Amino acid sequence: MRKRVTILLVIVLVFGLVALGYFLQKGKTILLTDPYKAVSPGAVAVIETIDLQSFINSLTTGKGIFGEIGKIKEFENYNKKIKFFADQLNKPAYKKILSGNSALISLHLSGSGELIPLLSMAVMSDVRSKQIKDILRLTGVKTINEKVILTSEVLGLPYNIRNKSDTVFISVISGLLVCTTSEKLIREAIIQTSRTNDIRTQPGFYNVLQASGKNEDKIFVVFDNLPPLLKSIFREDQSALVRKAGNLAGCGGGDIYLSENDLVLSGYTESTDHGEYLYKYKSATPGLFHTYKILPSATVFFESVLNPRFPENNIANTSAAELAGKLKAYIGEEVTRAYIDIRERPVGDNSLIIYELKNRVYAEKIFLDDFKTRSGRGNTHFFQPDEQVRVPVYITSYRGFNDALLPDFSENFDDSWFAFYDNYMITGSSYATISRLLYDNLLNKTLANDITYRDFESTLPSIAGYFLYSVPSRAIDYFAHWLNEDMVRSLKLNKPSLNKIQAIGYQFVTSNKMLYNTLSVRFREETREESTTEWETLLDTLAAVKPFFFTNHLTGAKEIFIQDIKNNAYLINAAGRVLWKVPLRERIAGSVFMVDYLKNGKYQLLFSGKNYLHLLDRNGNYVERYPVKLRSPASNPLALFDYDNNLNYRLLIAGDDKLIYAYDINGSVVKGWKPFRTSSPVKSEISWIRVSGKDYLIVSDETSLHFIDRTGNTRLTLKEPVTRAGNSAIRLISGTKPSVVCSSPEGTIQHIYFDGSVKKTSFRKFSVDHSFDIFDVNSDGFGEYIFIDQGILYLYNHNGSEIFNRELGSENLGGPINFVFSSSDRKIGVFDINNNLIYLIDRNGDTMKGFPLRGASMFSIGKLSDKSGWHLIVGGTDRFLYNYNLDTETK
C-alpha cells in the first residue's frame, strides 16, 4: 500500500512542476486535446478532477478522513510529500496559472496485481520535451534520462525513497502530458493515443460519464477489470465472490463531494448485460425501508433488498425447501441480512436474516403447523426478560431455508433459529442473537432511535431499492470470513483510525434506465464508543432528575423511577422495560420518596414540584386528593420525616412567602404546626436530627441557620451567626459532645453544638460555589471532610490533614455523592457536567475500575435484585437511560 501511494505522489508532483514551468514561459490559450485518449479499456478506475490544485488541497487539510489517513504509518511518507506539493501549488503563481485545469488519474493493474497510476492532462499543442527538461532542471531535477519509445520522446526521472529506487516517466503525446512510474504503461499510453477505442468504450462507461456532473470531481470503476485486484484482498477460497464482483455491472461512477466529516459519491451504475448481477434491479420498484426500525443499535452491518426475486422452483428436496415454498407467498417486500456486535459471542452466532411479512398471522400458522409436525414442543425456547413478556424462539431443522429462497443472500449462515416479532419473521444463527434483537426492541434501543445512525442516514436518499450499512471498525471480525489474513491484520492494526469512521452506507435506486447509487462515509474526530451498559432504555427526551430505586411491593423487585425534561414520569423494571409513562404538570424538585400511604405494605411515590405535592401509586395513578396544591409556591425541595417510624409522615417544605409549611401524608396542613418564618428564602432541603431524645428541624436561609421543634417553635438559639453554603450538606457528628456540621460560603467548617456554641475551622479558602459533605470514606469510624471546588475534589481527615486532592479536568462538577458498597468498600461519586462523565473515587483518590462512565445526569447506585450486584443508573445524552453493572474495584 505504501508503494502505491508514494508512486502516485511522485507522479502528481512531477506533473505539477512540469505544468508550472511550461505555463510560466508560454501563458498561451491554445485548445487542449482529450486526456481520455490515453486511458486504455483495461483501467480499473479513473479519477477526473476539474481543478488539480483544489483537489490536492482538499486532501491535505490535515482534518477529516484524509487527515486521519496521513496519520497511518503506511501513508506517512505519502502525507509529507503531498503536503509539500500542495504548498508549492498554493503559491500565488501556481494558483493563478493552474486554477481550473483538469486532469485524469487512471489506475491500471500490473502483471503482479499491483495498481499503477497514470496521470493524463491536456497541454497546449506546442509543448515539447525541451521546454519540460529546461523547467525540470530549473526546479532542481539533476538527472534526466532520455529515450524514444515508439517515436515518442520519453523523459525518465530516477528517484530514491527509503533506499528503494524507481523512475518516473514523462512524455508529451499529441497534446497530452502523461506521467507514470511504469515504462510498460507509458508505452501502452503512447499506443493508446492512436487507437479509436479507450476506456469510454467499455460497456456502460459512456452513459455513466455523460450522466456525471460537469463541474464536479468524479470517479469511475470498471467492474469487469476488478477481479485481478480483489484477489489480493480476499481469501483464496472466495474466488466465486471475486468473480461476482467483476460481474456486478458494466461501469459505475460518482461525483465526489468531500467535506471535513463526510465523503459522498453520487452517480450512476450501468448494466447492459442480462447476466450481470445488478441488471435485474434496473426494473425494480424503489421504496422506503422498514427493517432498520427493529434492528438493534449494536447492528454493525446490514443489507436490505426491496422486492427480492425468489426462485420459481426449489431444486432441493428438504424440509427447509418445503417450508420456503409454503411461506413464499406471505413474504413481503423487504429482506434484510444483519450482523450484530455482541460482546464475547462467536462471530458465526451473531447473524440474522429478517423477512418482512404480508400477513404474519397466516405465515406464523404455516410455520407452526410444519414445525409441530417435525420438531414438537421440546424445541421451543422462550425469551422472557420479566413476568409480562414471553416470546417463543424455535430451534428447527430448517437449516438452508434462506438458501432456498435467496441463494445469493445467505452464504456462511446457519438459519436454524426462528422467531416472529411485529410484522417480521426472523431467522438466526443462535438464540442469543434473536433474543438480543427482541430485548433491544423491548427497550426501544434500535437503529431508528440511535442518534449516530439517524445522523448518518440523513446523508443518503430516503427512497432506494437496496441499502447497505456498516460500522467498519466493529465489523472486522465479520468481514474476516471473506478477507485474507494480511488485510484483516492491517485493519486491526489501524483500528484507532478506523474507529473514527462512524459508518459507511451504500444505496441504489432505479433512475434514467440505470441505477443511481450513493456511497457515503461519515467521519468524526471523536471515536465511536462501544456501549458497556447492561441495558439502555429509550425515554422521550433527556433525563431531568436523579433516578430513584422503587420497590415493587408485589414481587420485592427493584424498579426505577425517572422524569424527562418534558416532565414525563416513567417507571422502568429491572429488565429495562417501561412499565408506564405519565405526563406531569411540573418538574420534580429534589428527592423522591417511597411511602406506605395506607399503611398496608403497598408503596407509593411521593415528590414535589414548584406548585404541587404529588403522590403516585405503582401503576402511575394519582392517589386520592393528589396532586395537592401548595399553600405557597415552593422555594426548596420537599423533606419527608417519619419521626417515630410509625408511618405518620410529615412533609416539610418552604414557600416563596418565607414560611415553613408542614403537611401530613393526606396533603393537609398539620394541626398544631406554627408556620416558621425566615428572614430570607429557604433554598436547601430541611433536615431533621434527634439528639438526647429531642427533635431538631434545621432550616437554613441565606443568612442564618435555625433549629426548631416539631411545632415550628425555636428550640436552639446560636451564640454566634452561622451561614450555610448553598451546596453544603448538614451532618450530625455523634460522640460525647455531638455537633451539627456544615460549611460557610467561604468554605469554613462550622461545628454547632447543642448548647448554642459554634466552633469554626478553615482548611483553605474555597469559592462560594463549593460543595461540602462529611463521609467515612476509609471506614475508620471517623467522617472525612469532602470539598469539591473549581474542578478539584479535596479530602481531609477528621484532624484537618489533607488526604488528597484530585483534578478532574472540568470546572463544573456535581456531587459529592457518597456510596457504601460494603463495610470496607466506600466510594465518592462525582458528575462531570461539562463532559458528561461519571467518576467513582476511593479513599486514595483513585478512580474505580471501568470509570469514567458516560452519563448526562445525576446518578444513583443500587441493587435491582438480591443477585444482580450493584447497578449505576443514569440518563444519557441520546435520550436513553443507562444501566451499568459495576465492578467496585479500583484501577
GROMACS .gro file of N, CA, C and O in nm, residues 283-351:
model
  276
  283SER      N    1  -3.518  -0.264  -1.321
  283SER     CA    2  -3.664  -0.255  -1.332
  283SER      C    3  -3.734  -0.267  -1.198
  283SER      O    4  -3.857  -0.274  -1.193
  284ALA      N    5  -3.657  -0.268  -1.089
  284ALA     CA    6  -3.716  -0.284  -0.956
  284ALA      C    7  -3.784  -0.155  -0.911
  284ALA      O    8  -3.743  -0.045  -0.948
  285THR      N    9  -3.889  -0.171  -0.834
  285THR     CA   10  -3.962  -0.056  -0.781
  285THR      C   11  -3.900  -0.013  -0.649
  285THR      O   12  -3.897  -0.091  -0.553
  286PRO      N   13  -3.850   0.109  -0.640
  286PRO     CA   14  -3.789   0.154  -0.514
  286PRO      C   15  -3.895   0.186  -0.409
  286PRO      O   16  -4.014   0.195  -0.438
  287GLY      N   17  -3.851   0.203  -0.286
  287GLY     CA   18  -3.945   0.237  -0.178
  287GLY      C   19  -3.871   0.273  -0.051
  287GLY      O   20  -3.748   0.292  -0.052
  288LEU      N   21  -3.945   0.281   0.056
  288LEU     CA   22  -3.888   0.310   0.187
  288LEU      C   23  -3.852   0.181   0.260
  288LEU      O   24  -3.925   0.082   0.249
  289PHE      N   25  -3.743   0.182   0.334
  289PHE     CA   26  -3.702   0.065   0.411
  289PHE      C   27  -3.765   0.070   0.551
  289PHE      O   28  -3.785   0.177   0.608
  290HIS      N   29  -3.793  -0.047   0.605
  290HIS     CA   30  -3.859  -0.055   0.735
  290HIS      C   31  -3.781  -0.138   0.837
  290HIS      O   32  -3.787  -0.110   0.957
  291THR      N   33  -3.708  -0.239   0.793
  291THR     CA   34  -3.650  -0.335   0.886
  291THR      C   35  -3.551  -0.270   0.982
  291THR      O   36  -3.536  -0.315   1.097
  292TYR      N   37  -3.482  -0.164   0.939
  292TYR     CA   38  -3.384  -0.100   1.027
  292TYR      C   39  -3.450  -0.053   1.157
  292TYR      O   40  -3.383  -0.037   1.260
  293LYS      N   41  -3.582  -0.035   1.154
  293LYS     CA   42  -3.653   0.013   1.273
  293LYS      C   43  -3.653  -0.090   1.385
  293LYS      O   44  -3.673  -0.054   1.502
  294ILE      N   45  -3.633  -0.218   1.352
  294ILE     CA   46  -3.629  -0.320   1.458
  294ILE      C   47  -3.488  -0.374   1.480
  294ILE      O   48  -3.469  -0.458   1.569
  295LEU      N   49  -3.391  -0.329   1.403
  295LEU     CA   50  -3.254  -0.376   1.422
  295LEU      C   51  -3.192  -0.311   1.545
  295LEU      O   52  -3.204  -0.189   1.564
  296PRO      N   53  -3.126  -0.386   1.631
  296PRO     CA   54  -3.061  -0.328   1.749
  296PRO      C   55  -2.957  -0.223   1.710
  296PRO      O   56  -2.897  -0.230   1.603
  297SER      N   57  -2.936  -0.127   1.797
  297SER     CA   58  -2.836  -0.024   1.768
  297SER      C   59  -2.696  -0.082   1.765
  297SER      O   60  -2.603  -0.018   1.716
  298ALA      N   61  -2.679  -0.205   1.817
  298ALA     CA   62  -2.549  -0.274   1.810
  298ALA      C   63  -2.527  -0.341   1.675
  298ALA      O   64  -2.426  -0.408   1.655
  299THR      N   65  -2.619  -0.323   1.581
  299THR     CA   66  -2.601  -0.377   1.446
  299THR      C   67  -2.488  -0.302   1.377
  299THR      O   68  -2.493  -0.180   1.364
  300VAL      N   69  -2.387  -0.374   1.331
  300VAL     CA   70  -2.272  -0.308   1.270
  300VAL      C   71  -2.260  -0.339   1.120
  300VAL      O   72  -2.171  -0.288   1.054
  301PHE      N   73  -2.350  -0.423   1.072
  301PHE     CA   74  -2.358  -0.445   0.928
  301PHE      C   75  -2.499  -0.495   0.896
  301PHE      O   76  -2.552  -0.581   0.965
  302PHE      N   77  -2.558  -0.436   0.792
  302PHE     CA   78  -2.680  -0.496   0.738
  302PHE      C   79  -2.696  -0.454   0.592
  302PHE      O   80  -2.642  -0.352   0.550
  303GLU      N   81  -2.765  -0.537   0.517
  303GLU     CA   82  -2.804  -0.502   0.381
  303GLU      C   83  -2.949  -0.542   0.361
  303GLU      O   84  -2.992  -0.651   0.401
  304SER      N   85  -3.025  -0.450   0.304
  304SER     CA   86  -3.168  -0.472   0.281
  304SER      C   87  -3.197  -0.462   0.132
  304SER      O   88  -3.144  -0.374   0.063
  305VAL      N   89  -3.283  -0.552   0.085
  305VAL     CA   90  -3.324  -0.555  -0.055
  305VAL      C   91  -3.476  -0.544  -0.061
  305VAL      O   92  -3.547  -0.613   0.014
  306LEU      N   93  -3.525  -0.458  -0.150
  306LEU     CA   94  -3.668  -0.449  -0.173
  306LEU      C   95  -3.707  -0.535  -0.292
  306LEU      O   96  -3.633  -0.545  -0.390
  307ASN      N   97  -3.823  -0.594  -0.282
  307ASN     CA   98  -3.880  -0.675  -0.390
  307ASN      C   99  -3.783  -0.783  -0.439
  307ASN      O  100  -3.749  -0.789  -0.558
  308PRO      N  101  -3.735  -0.869  -0.350
  308PRO     CA  102  -3.643  -0.975  -0.392
  308PRO      C  103  -3.713  -1.073  -0.485
  308PRO      O  104  -3.834  -1.094  -0.477
  309ARG      N  105  -3.636  -1.133  -0.573
  309ARG     CA  106  -3.690  -1.230  -0.668
  309ARG      C  107  -3.653  -1.370  -0.621
  309ARG      O  108  -3.537  -1.409  -0.623
  310PHE      N  109  -3.754  -1.443  -0.578
  310PHE     CA  110  -3.733  -1.578  -0.531
  310PHE      C  111  -3.733  -1.675  -0.649
  310PHE      O  112  -3.802  -1.652  -0.749
  311PRO      N  113  -3.657  -1.785  -0.641
  311PRO     CA  114  -3.659  -1.887  -0.747
  311PRO      C  115  -3.800  -1.942  -0.767
  311PRO      O  116  -3.878  -1.956  -0.671
  312GLU      N  117  -3.833  -1.973  -0.891
  312GLU     CA  118  -3.966  -2.029  -0.921
  312GLU      C  119  -3.985  -2.165  -0.854
  312GLU      O  120  -4.089  -2.196  -0.798
  313ASN      N  121  -3.881  -2.248  -0.862
  313ASN     CA  122  -3.889  -2.383  -0.806
  313ASN      C  123  -3.763  -2.412  -0.725
  313ASN      O  124  -3.653  -2.376  -0.766
  314ASN      N  125  -3.779  -2.477  -0.612
  314ASN     CA  126  -3.664  -2.519  -0.532
  314ASN      C  127  -3.620  -2.658  -0.574
  314ASN      O  128  -3.699  -2.753  -0.576
  315ILE      N  129  -3.495  -2.669  -0.610
  315ILE     CA  130  -3.442  -2.799  -0.653
  315ILE      C  131  -3.427  -2.891  -0.533
  315ILE      O  132  -3.458  -3.010  -0.540
  316ALA      N  133  -3.381  -2.837  -0.420
  316ALA     CA  134  -3.355  -2.920  -0.302
  316ALA      C  135  -3.484  -2.978  -0.246
  316ALA      O  136  -3.585  -2.908  -0.234
  317ASN      N  137  -3.480  -3.106  -0.211
  317ASN     CA  138  -3.596  -3.173  -0.153
  317ASN      C  139  -3.573  -3.191  -0.004
  317ASN      O  140  -3.545  -3.299   0.046
  318THR      N  141  -3.582  -3.080   0.068
  318THR     CA  142  -3.556  -3.082   0.212
  318THR      C  143  -3.674  -3.017   0.285
  318THR      O  144  -3.758  -2.951   0.225
  319SER      N  145  -3.675  -3.036   0.417
  319SER     CA  146  -3.782  -2.974   0.496
  319SER      C  147  -3.773  -2.822   0.487
  319SER      O  148  -3.876  -2.753   0.486
  320ALA      N  149  -3.650  -2.769   0.482
  320ALA     CA  150  -3.633  -2.624   0.472
  320ALA      C  151  -3.688  -2.573   0.339
  320ALA      O  152  -3.757  -2.469   0.335
  321ALA      N  153  -3.659  -2.642   0.231
  321ALA     CA  154  -3.707  -2.601   0.100
  321ALA      C  155  -3.860  -2.610   0.093
  321ALA      O  156  -3.926  -2.524   0.033
  322GLU      N  157  -3.916  -2.715   0.154
  322GLU     CA  158  -4.062  -2.729   0.153
  322GLU      C  159  -4.127  -2.614   0.229
  322GLU      O  160  -4.228  -2.558   0.185
  323LEU      N  161  -4.072  -2.579   0.345
  323LEU     CA  162  -4.128  -2.468   0.421
  323LEU      C  163  -4.113  -2.337   0.344
  323LEU      O  164  -4.204  -2.253   0.343
  324ALA      N  165  -3.998  -2.319   0.278
  324ALA     CA  166  -3.977  -2.197   0.199
  324ALA      C  167  -4.083  -2.185   0.091
  324ALA      O  168  -4.137  -2.076   0.066
  325GLY      N  169  -4.115  -2.296   0.027
  325GLY     CA  170  -4.218  -2.293  -0.077
  325GLY      C  171  -4.354  -2.254  -0.021
  325GLY      O  172  -4.430  -2.181  -0.085
  326LYS      N  173  -4.386  -2.300   0.098
  326LYS     CA  174  -4.516  -2.269   0.159
  326LYS      C  175  -4.525  -2.122   0.203
  326LYS      O  176  -4.631  -2.060   0.196
  327LEU      N  177  -4.412  -2.068   0.250
  327LEU     CA  178  -4.414  -1.932   0.305
  327LEU      C  179  -4.391  -1.823   0.202
  327LEU      O  180  -4.414  -1.705   0.229
  328LYS      N  181  -4.344  -1.860   0.085
  328LYS     CA  182  -4.304  -1.763  -0.015
  328LYS      C  183  -4.414  -1.660  -0.043
  328LYS      O  184  -4.388  -1.539  -0.056
  329ALA      N  185  -4.536  -1.704  -0.051
  329ALA     CA  186  -4.647  -1.616  -0.087
  329ALA      C  187  -4.677  -1.513   0.022
  329ALA      O  188  -4.745  -1.413  -0.004
  330TYR      N  189  -4.629  -1.537   0.145
  330TYR     CA  190  -4.662  -1.449   0.256
  330TYR      C  191  -4.545  -1.356   0.292
  330TYR      O  192  -4.557  -1.276   0.385
  331ILE      N  193  -4.435  -1.368   0.219
  331ILE     CA  194  -4.320  -1.282   0.245
  331ILE      C  195  -4.340  -1.149   0.173
  331ILE      O  196  -4.380  -1.146   0.057
  332GLY      N  197  -4.312  -1.039   0.243
  332GLY     CA  198  -4.338  -0.905   0.191
  332GLY      C  199  -4.229  -0.853   0.101
  332GLY      O  200  -4.156  -0.928   0.037
  333GLU      N  201  -4.215  -0.722   0.099
  333GLU     CA  202  -4.130  -0.654   0.001
  333GLU      C  203  -3.984  -0.642   0.043
  333GLU      O  204  -3.900  -0.609  -0.040
  334GLU      N  205  -3.951  -0.668   0.169
  334GLU     CA  206  -3.816  -0.637   0.216
  334GLU      C  207  -3.753  -0.757   0.287
  334GLU      O  208  -3.817  -0.822   0.369
  335VAL      N  209  -3.627  -0.785   0.252
  335VAL     CA  210  -3.548  -0.887   0.318
  335VAL      C  211  -3.416  -0.823   0.363
  335VAL      O  212  -3.354  -0.747   0.287
  336THR      N  213  -3.374  -0.854   0.484
  336THR     CA  214  -3.255  -0.792   0.541
  336THR      C  215  -3.164  -0.897   0.602
  336THR      O  216  -3.210  -0.985   0.675
  337ARG      N  217  -3.037  -0.885   0.573
  337ARG     CA  218  -2.935  -0.965   0.641
  337ARG      C  219  -2.857  -0.873   0.734
  337ARG      O  220  -2.818  -0.763   0.694
  338ALA      N  221  -2.836  -0.914   0.859
  338ALA     CA  222  -2.773  -0.826   0.957
  338ALA      C  223  -2.673  -0.902   1.043
  338ALA      O  224  -2.687  -1.022   1.068
  339TYR      N  225  -2.571  -0.828   1.089
  339TYR     CA  226  -2.473  -0.881   1.184
  339TYR      C  227  -2.472  -0.788   1.304
  339TYR      O  228  -2.455  -0.666   1.292
  340ILE      N  229  -2.492  -0.846   1.423
  340ILE     CA  230  -2.499  -0.770   1.546
  340ILE      C  231  -2.372  -0.794   1.626
  340ILE      O  232  -2.330  -0.909   1.645
  341ASP      N  233  -2.311  -0.687   1.672
  341ASP     CA  234  -2.188  -0.697   1.751
  341ASP      C  235  -2.225  -0.724   1.897
  341ASP      O  236  -2.261  -0.633   1.971
  342ILE      N  237  -2.218  -0.850   1.936
  342ILE     CA  238  -2.249  -0.889   2.073
  342ILE      C  239  -2.120  -0.931   2.141
  342ILE      O  240  -2.052  -1.024   2.097
  343ARG      N  241  -2.084  -0.861   2.247
  343ARG     CA  242  -1.957  -0.888   2.315
  343ARG      C  243  -1.949  -1.032   2.363
  343ARG      O  244  -2.046  -1.088   2.415
  344GLU      N  245  -1.830  -1.089   2.343
  344GLU     CA  246  -1.796  -1.223   2.392
  344GLU      C  247  -1.883  -1.333   2.330
  344GLU      O  248  -1.900  -1.440   2.387
  345ARG      N  249  -1.936  -1.306   2.211
  345ARG     CA  250  -2.011  -1.408   2.138
  345ARG      C  251  -1.934  -1.443   2.011
  345ARG      O  252  -1.874  -1.356   1.947
  346PRO      N  253  -1.931  -1.572   1.970
  346PRO     CA  254  -1.862  -1.608   1.846
  346PRO      C  255  -1.923  -1.535   1.726
  346PRO      O  256  -2.045  -1.514   1.720
  347VAL      N  257  -1.838  -1.498   1.631
  347VAL     CA  258  -1.883  -1.423   1.515
  347VAL      C  259  -1.993  -1.497   1.440
  347VAL      O  260  -2.092  -1.439   1.397
  348GLY      N  261  -1.976  -1.628   1.426
  348GLY     CA  262  -2.072  -1.705   1.349
  348GLY      C  263  -2.210  -1.714   1.410
  348GLY      O  264  -2.305  -1.755   1.342
  349ASP      N  265  -2.223  -1.674   1.538
  349ASP     CA  266  -2.353  -1.683   1.605
  349ASP      C  267  -2.437  -1.556   1.594
  349ASP      O  268  -2.551  -1.554   1.637
  350ASN      N  269  -2.381  -1.450   1.537
  350ASN     CA  270  -2.441  -1.318   1.553
  350ASN      C  271  -2.511  -1.265   1.429
  350ASN      O  272  -2.527  -1.144   1.413
  351SER      N  273  -2.552  -1.354   1.338
  351SER     CA  274  -2.615  -1.310   1.214
  351SER      C  275  -2.765  -1.339   1.214
  351SER      O  276  -2.813  -1.433   1.278
   0.00000   0.00000   0.00000
